[in-house]
XYZ file of C-alpha atoms in Angstrom:
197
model
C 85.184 103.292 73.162
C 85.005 99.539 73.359
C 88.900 99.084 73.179
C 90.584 97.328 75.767
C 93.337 99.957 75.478
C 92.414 102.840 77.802
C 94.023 105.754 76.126
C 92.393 104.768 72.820
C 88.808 104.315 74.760
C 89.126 107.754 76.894
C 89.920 109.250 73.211
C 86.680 107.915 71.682
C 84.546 109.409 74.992
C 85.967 112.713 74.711
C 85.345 112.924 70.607
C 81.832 111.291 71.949
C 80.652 113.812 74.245
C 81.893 116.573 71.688
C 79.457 115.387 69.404
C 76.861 115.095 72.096
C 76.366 111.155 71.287
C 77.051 110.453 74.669
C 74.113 111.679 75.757
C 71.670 111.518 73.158
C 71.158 107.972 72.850
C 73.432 107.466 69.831
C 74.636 104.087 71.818
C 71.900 102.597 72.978
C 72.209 99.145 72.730
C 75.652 98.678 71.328
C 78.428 96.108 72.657
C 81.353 97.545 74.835
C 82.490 94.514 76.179
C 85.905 94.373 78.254
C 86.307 97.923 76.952
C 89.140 99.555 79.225
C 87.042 102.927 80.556
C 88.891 103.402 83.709
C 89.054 107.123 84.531
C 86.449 107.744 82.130
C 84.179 110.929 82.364
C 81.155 109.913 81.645
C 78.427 112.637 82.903
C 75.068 112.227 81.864
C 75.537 109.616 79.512
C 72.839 107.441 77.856
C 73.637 104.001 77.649
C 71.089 102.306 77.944
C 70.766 98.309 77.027
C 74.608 98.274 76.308
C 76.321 95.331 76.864
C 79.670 96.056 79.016
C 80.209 92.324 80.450
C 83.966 92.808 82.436
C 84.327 96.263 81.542
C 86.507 98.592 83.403
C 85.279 101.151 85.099
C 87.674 101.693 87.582
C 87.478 105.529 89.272
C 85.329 106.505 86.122
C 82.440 108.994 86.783
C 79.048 108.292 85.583
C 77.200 110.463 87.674
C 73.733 110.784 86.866
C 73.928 108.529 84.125
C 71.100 106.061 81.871
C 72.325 102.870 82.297
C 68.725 100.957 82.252
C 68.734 97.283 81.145
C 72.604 97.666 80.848
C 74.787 94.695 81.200
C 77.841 94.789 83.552
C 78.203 91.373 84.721
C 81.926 91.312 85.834
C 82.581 94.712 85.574
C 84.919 96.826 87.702
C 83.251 100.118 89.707
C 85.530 100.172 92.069
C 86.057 103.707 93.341
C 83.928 104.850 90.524
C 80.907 107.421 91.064
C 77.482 106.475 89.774
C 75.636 108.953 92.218
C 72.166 109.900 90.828
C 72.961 106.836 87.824
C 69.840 104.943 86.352
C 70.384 101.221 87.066
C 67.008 99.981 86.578
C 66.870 96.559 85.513
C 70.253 96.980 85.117
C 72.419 93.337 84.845
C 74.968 93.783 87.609
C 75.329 89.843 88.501
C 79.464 89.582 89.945
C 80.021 93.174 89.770
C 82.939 95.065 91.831
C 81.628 97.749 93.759
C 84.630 98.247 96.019
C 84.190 101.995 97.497
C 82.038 102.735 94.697
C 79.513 106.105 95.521
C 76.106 104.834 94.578
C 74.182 107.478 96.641
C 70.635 108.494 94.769
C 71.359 106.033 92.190
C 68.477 103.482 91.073
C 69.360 99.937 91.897
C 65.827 98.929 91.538
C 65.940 95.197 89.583
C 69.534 95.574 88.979
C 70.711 91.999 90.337
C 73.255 93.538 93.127
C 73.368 91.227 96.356
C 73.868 91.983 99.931
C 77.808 91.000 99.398
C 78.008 93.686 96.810
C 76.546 96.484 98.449
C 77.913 96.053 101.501
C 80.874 96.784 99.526
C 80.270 100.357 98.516
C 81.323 103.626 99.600
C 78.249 105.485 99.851
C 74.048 104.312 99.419
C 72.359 107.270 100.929
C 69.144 107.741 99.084
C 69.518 105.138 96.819
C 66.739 103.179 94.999
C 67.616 99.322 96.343
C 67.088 96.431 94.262
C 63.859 95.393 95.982
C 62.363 99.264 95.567
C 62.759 100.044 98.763
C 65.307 103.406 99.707
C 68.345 102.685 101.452
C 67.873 102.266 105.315
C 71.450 102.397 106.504
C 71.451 98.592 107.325
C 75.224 97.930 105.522
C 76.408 100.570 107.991
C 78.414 102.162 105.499
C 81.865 104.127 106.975
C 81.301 106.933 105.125
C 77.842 107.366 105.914
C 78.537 107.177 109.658
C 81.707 109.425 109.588
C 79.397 112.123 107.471
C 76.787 111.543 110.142
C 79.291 112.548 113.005
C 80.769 115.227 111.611
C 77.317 116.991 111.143
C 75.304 115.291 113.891
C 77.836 113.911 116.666
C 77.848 110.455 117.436
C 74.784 109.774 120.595
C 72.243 110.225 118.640
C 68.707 108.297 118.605
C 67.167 106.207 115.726
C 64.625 109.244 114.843
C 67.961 111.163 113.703
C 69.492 108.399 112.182
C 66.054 107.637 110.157
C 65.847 111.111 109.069
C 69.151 111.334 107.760
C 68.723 108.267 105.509
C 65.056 109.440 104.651
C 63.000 106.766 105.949
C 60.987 106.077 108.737
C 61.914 104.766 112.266
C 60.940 101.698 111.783
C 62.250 101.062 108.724
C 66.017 102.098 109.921
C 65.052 99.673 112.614
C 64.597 96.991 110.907
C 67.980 97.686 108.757
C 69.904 98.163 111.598
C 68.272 94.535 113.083
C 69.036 92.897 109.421
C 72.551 94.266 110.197
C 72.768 92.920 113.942
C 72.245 89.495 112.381
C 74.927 89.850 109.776
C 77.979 90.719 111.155
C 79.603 89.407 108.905
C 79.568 92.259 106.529
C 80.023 94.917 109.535
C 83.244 93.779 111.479
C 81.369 94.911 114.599
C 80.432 98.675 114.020
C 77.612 100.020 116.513
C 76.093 102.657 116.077
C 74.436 102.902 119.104
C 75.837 103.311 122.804
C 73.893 101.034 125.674
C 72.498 104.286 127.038
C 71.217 105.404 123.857
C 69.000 102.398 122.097
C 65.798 103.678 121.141
């Protein structure tokens, strides 16, 4: 699982999982290090204090997966799906989180910075590194074109709030922390000027 080659590493997770040591906590705490686990299916796994410094994890799934106190520093999520994942205290310091679907996953402690998240796909419900739950303040595309489709687009904070699951005021204040960052947004509004409160 640790090789660099990804045929040979999607090999050893598939004879993993058959055993059920992917989930059971048969690697916790072993080194995977610049292992090549693009593509990888890796539901429900248990991982937990593994070291996978500039791993690959391009377009893998590790949806709803352990991956407390696990090391990624440099590695690759982009496009990958960690919904519902465990990242608690998780070492994520330079990751790539390019598109990557994070929603209800547990950032809590995990290192991630504004630049990074900014970067991903999908938040909604998400644990955030400082505890708090996701407030919409990157202003995700995805979130807003889900929001649409359901909702339409004039809409009030209220709806916006309750969509993300938090209060009013907390959506406020994301959606503030985003008006003075525009860096990260390229401009997206959610609101119209008849339609600000």
């Amino acid at each position: 699982m640790r090789s660099k080659d990804n045929s040979t590493a999607l090999k050893a997770v598939t004879e993993l999982n058959a055993n059920g040591w992917l989930v059971d906590g048969s690697l916790h705490k072993k080194a995977f290090m610049n292992a090549n686990l693009s593509n990888s299916e890796l539901f429900y796994a248990s991982l937990e204090n593994c070291w996978f410094t500039r791993a690959n994890f391009q377009n893998a799934i590790l949806f709803e997966s352990n991956l407390k106190g696990a090391h990624f520093e440099e590695a690759d999520f982009s496009n990958a799906d960690l919904a519902g994942a465990d990242l608690y205290a998780s070492h994520m310091q330079d990751a790539i989180i390019v598109n990557s679907k994070l929603h209800k996953a547990n950032l809590e402690h995990s290192g991630l910075l504004d630049e990074q998240l900014a970067k991903a796909e999908t938040l909604k419900g998400a644990i955030m590194p400082n505890g708090s739950i996701y407030n919409g303040c990157y202003r995700l595309q995805e979130e807003i074109d889900a929001f649409i489709t359901r909702y339409g687009e004039f809409k009030t904070s209220k709806e916006w709030a309750t969509y993300y699951g938090v209060s009013v005021d907390e959506y406020d204040a994301g959606q503030k922390w985003a008006d003075e960052h525009p860096e990260f947004f390229g401009g997206i509004n959610l609101y119209t000027t008849a339609d600000v409160n």
